[in-house]
Short mmCIF file of C-alpha atoms in Angstrom, two decimals:
data_model
loop_
_atom_site.label_atom_id
_atom_site.label_comp_id
_atom_site.label_asym_id
_atom_site.label_seq_id
_atom_site.Cartn_x
_atom_site.Cartn_y
_atom_site.Cartn_z
CA MET K 5 -45.31 -54.32 20.12
CA LYS K 6 -43.95 -50.63 21.18
CA ALA K 7 -47.66 -49.36 21.67
CA GLY K 8 -47.86 -52.59 24.18
CA ALA K 9 -43.97 -51.95 25.43
CA VAL K 10 -45.48 -48.32 25.66
CA GLU K 11 -48.46 -49.28 28.31
CA LEU K 12 -46.35 -51.62 29.68
CA GLY K 13 -43.73 -49.02 30.50
CA HIS K 14 -47.05 -47.03 32.17
CA ALA K 15 -48.18 -49.96 33.66
CA SER K 16 -45.42 -50.26 35.67
CA LYS K 17 -44.68 -46.47 36.28
CA VAL K 18 -47.99 -46.62 37.37
CA THR K 19 -46.74 -49.10 40.03
CA GLN K 20 -44.36 -47.46 41.29
CA ARG K 21 -46.02 -44.11 41.76
CA GLY K 22 -48.82 -46.69 43.81
CA VAL K 23 -45.25 -47.92 45.37
CA ASN K 24 -44.42 -44.78 46.99
CA ARG K 25 -47.47 -43.38 48.10
CA GLY K 26 -47.51 -46.79 49.89
CA MET K 27 -44.39 -45.67 51.56
CA SER K 28 -44.65 -42.64 51.86
CA ILE K 29 -48.80 -43.51 54.11
CA LEU K 30 -46.47 -45.92 55.80
CA ASP K 31 -43.77 -43.02 56.85
CA LEU K 32 -46.94 -40.50 58.37
CA PHE K 33 -47.99 -43.65 60.06
CA LEU K 34 -44.64 -44.20 61.55
CA ARG K 35 -44.57 -40.62 62.35
CA ILE K 36 -48.22 -41.11 64.27
CA ILE K 37 -46.51 -43.95 66.22
CA ALA K 38 -43.77 -41.90 67.19
CA ILE K 39 -45.09 -39.55 68.10
CA ILE K 40 -47.30 -41.26 70.74
CA ALA K 41 -44.34 -42.81 72.04
CA THR K 42 -41.86 -39.75 73.09
CA LEU K 43 -44.74 -37.93 74.10
CA GLY K 44 -46.20 -40.69 77.04
CA SER K 45 -42.06 -40.68 77.75
CA ALA K 46 -41.87 -36.96 78.41
CA ILE K 47 -44.99 -36.63 79.93
CA ALA K 48 -44.28 -40.43 82.28
CA MET K 49 -40.98 -38.43 83.86
CA GLY K 50 -43.18 -35.59 83.79
CA THR K 51 -45.11 -36.42 86.18
CA THR K 52 -43.26 -38.51 88.86
CA ASN K 53 -43.03 -37.98 91.51
CA GLU K 54 -43.20 -38.82 95.03
CA THR K 55 -43.79 -38.19 98.11
CA LEU K 56 -42.91 -41.09 100.72
CA PRO K 57 -45.58 -41.96 103.78
CA PHE K 58 -43.25 -41.26 106.92
CA PHE K 59 -41.15 -37.49 107.51
CA THR K 60 -39.66 -36.19 110.46
CA GLN K 61 -40.60 -31.94 111.80
CA PHE K 62 -37.83 -30.96 108.95
CA VAL K 63 -36.68 -33.58 106.28
CA ARG K 64 -39.95 -34.44 103.77
CA PHE K 65 -38.70 -37.82 101.92
CA ARG K 66 -39.51 -36.59 97.84
CA ALA K 67 -37.87 -37.33 94.54
CA LYS K 68 -39.26 -35.33 91.31
CA TYR K 69 -38.05 -36.52 87.75
CA SER K 70 -36.10 -33.05 88.75
CA ASP K 71 -33.89 -34.00 91.05
CA LEU K 72 -32.11 -36.05 88.99
CA PRO K 73 -30.59 -32.85 86.11
CA THR K 74 -30.76 -36.41 83.12
CA PHE K 75 -34.07 -36.86 83.45
CA THR K 76 -34.98 -33.74 82.72
CA PHE K 77 -33.16 -33.79 79.66
CA PHE K 78 -34.58 -36.82 78.69
CA VAL K 79 -38.16 -34.92 79.28
CA VAL K 80 -36.23 -32.19 77.50
CA ALA K 81 -35.26 -34.37 74.45
CA ASN K 82 -38.60 -35.89 74.68
CA ALA K 83 -40.78 -32.89 74.09
CA ILE K 84 -38.01 -31.34 71.54
CA VAL K 85 -38.17 -35.26 69.53
CA SER K 86 -42.01 -34.91 69.52
CA ALA K 87 -42.45 -31.14 68.36
CA TYR K 88 -39.61 -32.28 65.31
CA LEU K 89 -42.60 -35.08 64.15
CA VAL K 90 -45.88 -33.48 64.35
CA LEU K 91 -43.50 -30.26 62.51
CA SER K 92 -42.22 -33.42 60.17
CA LEU K 93 -45.97 -35.11 59.96
CA GLY K 94 -47.31 -31.59 57.13
CA MET K 95 -43.63 -32.29 54.83
CA SER K 96 -44.64 -36.80 55.57
CA ILE K 97 -48.09 -35.59 53.60
CA PHE K 98 -46.28 -33.08 51.50
CA HIS K 99 -44.73 -36.56 50.19
CA ILE K 100 -47.78 -38.11 49.51
CA MET K 101 -49.01 -36.18 47.16
CA ARG K 102 -45.29 -35.19 45.36
CA SER K 103 -44.24 -38.70 46.01
CA ARG K 104 -41.18 -37.41 42.67
CA ALA K 105 -40.02 -34.98 45.74
CA GLN K 106 -36.05 -34.82 46.35
CA ALA K 107 -35.07 -32.06 48.20
CA SER K 108 -37.18 -31.63 51.63
CA ARG K 109 -36.61 -36.15 51.65
CA ILE K 110 -33.33 -35.26 52.24
CA ALA K 111 -33.67 -32.17 54.06
CA LEU K 112 -35.60 -34.86 56.48
CA ILE K 113 -33.71 -37.62 56.32
CA PHE K 114 -31.04 -35.32 57.90
CA PHE K 115 -33.16 -33.62 59.90
CA ASP K 116 -33.95 -37.19 61.32
CA ALA K 117 -30.63 -38.58 62.03
CA ALA K 118 -30.14 -35.33 64.03
CA MET K 119 -33.45 -36.19 66.17
CA MET K 120 -32.37 -40.00 66.51
CA ALA K 121 -29.29 -38.58 67.70
CA LEU K 122 -30.49 -36.40 70.20
CA LEU K 123 -33.52 -39.52 71.63
CA THR K 124 -30.92 -42.24 71.96
CA ALA K 125 -28.77 -39.80 73.81
CA GLY K 126 -31.83 -38.67 75.84
CA ALA K 127 -33.23 -42.66 76.43
CA SER K 128 -29.38 -43.61 76.99
CA ALA K 129 -28.31 -41.07 79.32
CA SER K 130 -31.64 -42.13 81.84
CA ALA K 131 -31.40 -45.23 81.13
CA ALA K 132 -28.18 -45.32 82.62
CA ILE K 133 -29.12 -42.84 86.14
CA VAL K 134 -32.24 -45.71 86.31
CA TYR K 135 -29.53 -49.09 86.29
CA LEU K 136 -27.52 -47.29 89.07
CA ALA K 137 -30.84 -46.31 91.00
CA HIS K 138 -31.63 -49.61 90.57
CA LYS K 139 -28.04 -51.59 90.91
CA GLY K 140 -26.05 -48.78 92.91
CA ASN K 141 -22.27 -49.65 92.30
CA THR K 142 -20.45 -50.32 95.40
CA LYS K 143 -16.67 -48.91 94.66
CA THR K 144 -18.07 -44.96 93.55
CA ASN K 145 -20.33 -45.97 97.33
CA TRP K 146 -23.20 -45.40 95.05
CA PHE K 147 -26.06 -46.49 97.16
CA PRO K 148 -29.68 -47.58 95.40
CA ILE K 149 -32.31 -45.98 96.06
CA CYS K 150 -35.03 -47.94 94.70
CA GLN K 151 -35.95 -49.87 98.37
CA GLN K 152 -37.02 -46.79 99.21
CA TYR K 153 -38.72 -44.92 95.80
CA ASP K 154 -40.37 -47.49 94.82
CA SER K 155 -43.22 -45.88 92.56
CA PHE K 156 -40.65 -43.17 91.58
CA CYS K 157 -37.80 -45.62 90.41
CA HIS K 158 -40.58 -48.12 88.13
CA ARG K 159 -41.93 -45.13 87.06
CA THR K 160 -38.83 -43.71 85.49
CA SER K 161 -37.74 -47.23 83.67
CA GLY K 162 -41.42 -47.49 82.33
CA SER K 163 -41.03 -43.75 80.91
CA LEU K 164 -37.95 -45.21 78.85
CA VAL K 165 -39.87 -47.83 76.87
CA GLY K 166 -41.60 -44.98 75.03
CA SER K 167 -38.42 -43.42 73.79
CA PHE K 168 -37.22 -46.85 72.53
CA ILE K 169 -39.47 -47.80 70.57
CA GLY K 170 -39.20 -44.09 69.33
CA ILE K 171 -36.26 -45.07 68.09
CA ILE K 172 -36.78 -47.51 66.35
CA PHE K 173 -38.88 -46.32 64.64
CA PHE K 174 -36.64 -43.50 63.61
CA ILE K 175 -34.07 -46.22 62.36
CA LEU K 176 -37.50 -47.67 59.91
CA LEU K 177 -38.87 -43.43 58.55
CA VAL K 178 -34.24 -42.99 57.64
CA LEU K 179 -34.35 -47.02 55.76
CA LEU K 180 -37.62 -45.05 54.03
CA SER K 181 -37.02 -42.20 53.11
CA ALA K 182 -33.55 -44.20 51.56
CA LEU K 183 -35.77 -46.36 49.18
CA ALA K 184 -37.74 -43.56 48.26
CA LEU K 185 -35.14 -41.80 47.54
CA SER K 186 -33.46 -44.47 45.04
CA ARG K 187 -37.11 -45.28 43.64
CA ARG K 188 -37.96 -42.39 41.26
CA MET O 29 -27.86 -28.59 17.26
CA LYS O 30 -28.93 -31.92 17.84
CA ALA O 31 -24.81 -33.44 17.60
CA GLY O 32 -23.92 -30.46 20.31
CA ALA O 33 -27.26 -31.17 22.04
CA VAL O 34 -25.55 -35.35 22.67
CA GLU O 35 -22.84 -33.77 23.75
CA LEU O 36 -23.86 -31.13 25.94
CA GLY O 37 -26.05 -34.61 27.04
CA HIS O 38 -22.58 -36.72 27.39
CA ALA O 39 -20.90 -33.50 29.25
CA SER O 40 -23.66 -33.05 32.11
CA LYS O 41 -23.58 -37.11 32.52
CA VAL O 42 -19.52 -36.67 32.97
CA THR O 43 -19.69 -33.73 35.98
CA GLN O 44 -23.00 -35.72 36.95
CA ARG O 45 -20.06 -39.04 37.64
CA GLY O 46 -17.53 -37.05 38.91
CA VAL O 47 -20.16 -34.89 41.22
CA ASN O 48 -20.87 -38.78 42.67
CA ARG O 49 -17.23 -39.99 42.55
CA GLY O 50 -16.29 -37.16 44.76
CA MET O 51 -19.45 -37.66 47.56
CA SER O 52 -17.45 -41.07 47.25
CA ILE O 53 -14.51 -40.40 48.08
CA LEU O 54 -15.97 -37.82 51.23
CA ASP O 55 -17.44 -40.95 52.19
CA LEU O 56 -14.46 -42.48 52.52
CA PHE O 57 -12.41 -39.78 54.48
CA LEU O 58 -15.09 -39.68 56.50
CA ARG O 59 -15.20 -43.01 57.57
CA ILE O 60 -11.58 -43.55 57.94
CA ILE O 61 -11.78 -40.86 60.98
CA ALA O 62 -14.24 -41.65 62.91
CA ILE O 63 -12.91 -45.29 62.72
CA ILE O 64 -9.71 -43.40 64.37
CA ALA O 65 -12.37 -41.59 66.36
CA THR O 66 -13.86 -44.01 67.55
CA LEU O 67 -11.31 -46.82 68.31
CA GLY O 68 -9.18 -43.98 70.80
CA SER O 69 -12.19 -43.49 72.52
CA ALA O 70 -11.80 -47.21 72.95
CA ILE O 71 -8.86 -47.46 73.66
CA ALA O 72 -9.24 -44.83 76.18
CA MET O 73 -11.59 -46.44 77.84
CA GLY O 74 -9.73 -49.51 77.86
CA THR O 75 -6.76 -48.67 79.39
CA THR O 76 -7.92 -46.23 82.21
CA ASN O 77 -7.02 -47.46 85.60
CA GLU O 78 -5.31 -45.43 88.45
CA THR O 79 -4.17 -46.55 91.98
CA LEU O 80 -3.87 -44.10 94.18
CA PRO O 81 -0.94 -43.73 96.50
CA PHE O 82 -1.88 -44.56 99.56
CA PHE O 83 -3.09 -47.44 100.50
CA THR O 84 -4.31 -49.34 103.70
CA GLN O 85 -3.24 -52.68 104.77
CA PHE O 86 -6.78 -54.76 103.99
CA VAL O 87 -8.21 -51.71 100.89
CA ARG O 88 -6.20 -50.47 97.63
CA PHE O 89 -7.73 -47.58 96.44
CA ARG O 90 -8.02 -48.46 92.84
CA ALA O 91 -10.25 -47.37 89.57
CA LYS O 92 -10.73 -48.92 86.05
CA TYR O 93 -13.57 -49.00 83.83
CA SER O 94 -15.10 -51.15 84.54
CA ASP O 95 -15.62 -50.37 87.28
CA LEU O 96 -18.57 -48.90 86.58
CA PRO O 97 -20.68 -51.31 84.28
CA THR O 98 -21.84 -48.42 82.09
CA PHE O 99 -18.35 -47.54 80.75
CA THR O 100 -17.65 -51.15 79.87
CA PHE O 101 -20.79 -50.74 77.39
CA PHE O 102 -18.91 -47.79 76.04
CA VAL O 103 -15.62 -49.54 74.87
CA VAL O 104 -17.74 -52.04 73.77
CA ALA O 105 -20.37 -50.52 71.83
CA ASN O 106 -16.96 -47.75 70.47
CA ALA O 107 -15.28 -51.30 69.40
CA ILE O 108 -18.25 -53.04 67.54
CA VAL O 109 -18.98 -49.62 65.92
CA SER O 110 -14.99 -48.87 64.84
CA ALA O 111 -15.38 -52.81 63.48
CA TYR O 112 -18.42 -52.13 61.20
CA LEU O 113 -16.60 -48.59 60.02
CA VAL O 114 -13.73 -50.97 58.73
CA LEU O 115 -15.88 -53.32 57.13
CA SER O 116 -17.66 -50.96 55.57
CA LEU O 117 -15.31 -48.60 53.85
CA GLY O 118 -14.65 -52.42 51.73
CA MET O 119 -18.48 -50.74 50.58
CA SER O 120 -17.60 -47.52 50.20
CA ILE O 121 -14.56 -48.11 48.05
CA PHE O 122 -17.44 -50.12 45.78
CA HIS O 123 -18.72 -46.68 45.70
CA ILE O 124 -16.91 -45.14 44.13
CA MET O 125 -15.71 -47.61 41.43
CA ARG O 126 -19.27 -47.93 40.90
CA SER O 127 -21.69 -44.75 41.69
CA ARG O 128 -24.67 -45.77 40.43
CA ALA O 129 -24.28 -48.69 43.18
CA GLN O 130 -28.55 -48.15 44.45
CA ALA O 131 -29.37 -51.73 46.89
CA SER O 132 -25.95 -51.46 49.14
CA ARG O 133 -26.16 -47.83 49.08
CA ILE O 134 -30.07 -48.42 51.19
CA ALA O 135 -28.03 -51.20 53.71
CA LEU O 136 -25.22 -49.24 54.36
CA ILE O 137 -27.91 -46.29 54.93
CA PHE O 138 -29.91 -48.19 57.57
CA PHE O 139 -26.39 -49.39 59.11
CA ASP O 140 -25.36 -46.91 59.41
CA ALA O 141 -28.81 -45.59 61.41
CA ALA O 142 -29.02 -48.27 63.44
CA MET O 143 -24.63 -48.05 65.12
CA MET O 144 -25.35 -44.31 64.67
CA ALA O 145 -27.54 -44.66 67.34
CA LEU O 146 -25.25 -48.07 69.06
CA LEU O 147 -22.21 -44.85 69.11
CA THR O 148 -24.34 -42.55 70.69
CA ALA O 149 -26.34 -44.91 73.29
CA GLY O 150 -22.98 -45.15 74.93
CA ALA O 151 -21.66 -42.31 74.88
CA SER O 152 -24.35 -40.57 76.55
CA ALA O 153 -25.15 -43.13 78.50
CA SER O 154 -21.17 -42.58 79.88
CA ALA O 155 -21.71 -38.90 80.05
CA ALA O 156 -24.50 -39.04 82.48
CA ILE O 157 -22.41 -41.22 84.86
CA VAL O 158 -18.84 -38.96 84.18
CA TYR O 159 -21.40 -36.40 85.37
CA LEU O 160 -22.51 -37.96 88.36
CA ALA O 161 -18.44 -38.05 88.54
CA HIS O 162 -18.08 -35.24 88.93
CA LYS O 163 -20.53 -33.18 90.54
CA GLY O 164 -22.70 -35.66 92.85
CA ASN O 165 -26.25 -35.34 93.00
CA THR O 166 -27.33 -34.32 96.61
CA LYS O 167 -30.81 -35.52 96.57
CA THR O 168 -29.90 -39.08 96.15
CA ASN O 169 -27.27 -39.25 98.35
CA TRP O 170 -23.93 -40.12 95.49
CA PHE O 171 -20.96 -38.10 96.27
CA PRO O 172 -19.55 -37.10 94.02
CA ILE O 173 -15.53 -39.26 93.44
CA CYS O 174 -13.58 -37.14 90.92
CA GLN O 175 -11.62 -35.72 94.19
CA GLN O 176 -10.35 -38.36 94.59
CA TYR O 177 -9.81 -40.16 91.34
CA ASP O 178 -8.87 -37.13 89.57
CA SER O 179 -6.65 -38.45 86.67
CA PHE O 180 -9.80 -41.22 86.09
CA CYS O 181 -12.00 -38.70 85.79
CA HIS O 182 -9.89 -36.33 83.24
CA ARG O 183 -9.52 -39.52 81.10
CA THR O 184 -12.49 -40.99 81.36
CA SER O 185 -14.48 -37.50 80.29
CA GLY O 186 -11.79 -37.44 78.09
CA SER O 187 -12.60 -40.88 76.09
CA LEU O 188 -15.84 -39.77 75.70
CA VAL O 189 -15.13 -36.98 72.94
CA GLY O 190 -14.17 -39.46 70.24
CA SER O 191 -17.35 -40.87 70.32
CA PHE O 192 -19.33 -38.01 69.87
CA ILE O 193 -16.84 -36.69 66.88
CA GLY O 194 -18.66 -40.01 65.90
CA ILE O 195 -21.94 -39.42 65.97
CA ILE O 196 -21.48 -35.97 63.68
CA PHE O 197 -20.42 -37.84 61.35
CA PHE O 198 -22.42 -40.98 61.69
CA ILE O 199 -25.46 -38.08 60.90
CA LEU O 200 -22.82 -36.35 57.74
CA LEU O 201 -22.88 -39.97 56.09
CA VAL O 202 -26.26 -40.48 56.22
CA LEU O 203 -26.31 -37.73 54.50
CA LEU O 204 -23.89 -37.87 51.59
CA SER O 205 -25.72 -41.27 51.56
CA ALA O 206 -29.12 -39.91 50.75
CA LEU O 207 -26.84 -37.88 47.72
CA ALA O 208 -26.03 -40.38 46.21
CA LEU O 209 -29.12 -41.82 46.08
CA SER O 210 -30.64 -38.91 44.91
CA ARG O 211 -28.75 -38.07 42.19
CA ARG O 212 -28.26 -40.24 39.94
#
C-alpha cells in the first residue's frame, strides 16, 4: 500500500515535470514567433519610403517614416523588444532544462511586463498617427495625407500588425510564467 | 533536538506567512493609488473644454477633448482600467486573508497584464497626439494648435501623468503577484 502511494507520488511528479517542460517549450515557441513579428514590424516600418512620381523644380514630394517622430519611436521600440526577446531565448532554454528555476522566472516576468509596456506604447502611438493620416481631423485642421501618399500609408498601417501580435504574445508569456511559478 | 527543528520550521512558516501578508497589503495599497491616478486622468481629460474669448458671428472657437477621437479613447481606457482596479480590490483583500491562494493570483496576473496593455495604449496614443499639438509636423502640414488653445494643451498634457503612473504601478503589481506565487 505504502509502496503504491510512493509510486503514485513519483508518477504524478514525473507528469508534473513533463507539463512544466511542455509549458517551457511553449514559452520558447511563443518567443520565437514574437521575435519574427516585432522584427518584421521594425523592418517594414524602417524601410518605408515613398517618392511621388511628380515634382517641381524645387520640391520633391517624398515621405519617409522618419518624417514623423512617432514612427521613429515605433522602429526603436520594436528593435529593442526583439533584441530583448532574442536574449530571453537563453533564459527560456534554461527553463526547459531546469523546470524548477524560480528567481529567473520572476526576473523574466518583470522584464516581459516592462517590454510589453514599451511595445504597446510604440504600437498605439503609431496607430494614433496612422489614424490621423487616414482620417485627418477637421477641428484642428490636420488634413489626411493618405490621398497623396497612398503606399506610404498602407505600409505604415501594415507594419503595426506585427507589433499588436507581439503584445498578445507577451500577455500569454506573462500568463505562462505565472502558471509555471505556481506549479512546482 | 527534533522539537527544536519543528519549532524552527514552524517559526519560518509563520515568518513566511507574515511576508506573504505584507506583500498582499502592499498589493492592495498599490491598487488604491493606481485607482486614484487613473480615475484622476480620466476626469482631468474628460472635463477638458476651452472656449476662446473671441468669436465671429458664425464661428465660436472651442476645443473639447472629444474633438480628437484619441482623447475619447484615453478617457474610456482610463475609466475601464479604474473600474477593473476597484473590482480587483476584492481579490486583493481575499489574498490578504488567504495568502496561499493560487488560481485567483494567476487570474489576477493575467488580467493585470491585459489592463496594463489597455492603459498603455490609451496613454501613449494620447501622448503622440499631444506631442503633435505642441510641435506640429511640417512635412505633413499639421500645424501646432497649442498657441491658440493653450489651456486645452496644458490640461490634456497634464492628464497623461496619472496614466503613466498607473502603468508603472501595474508593472509592480505583476512583479508582486509573481513573487507571491513563487513563495508558498
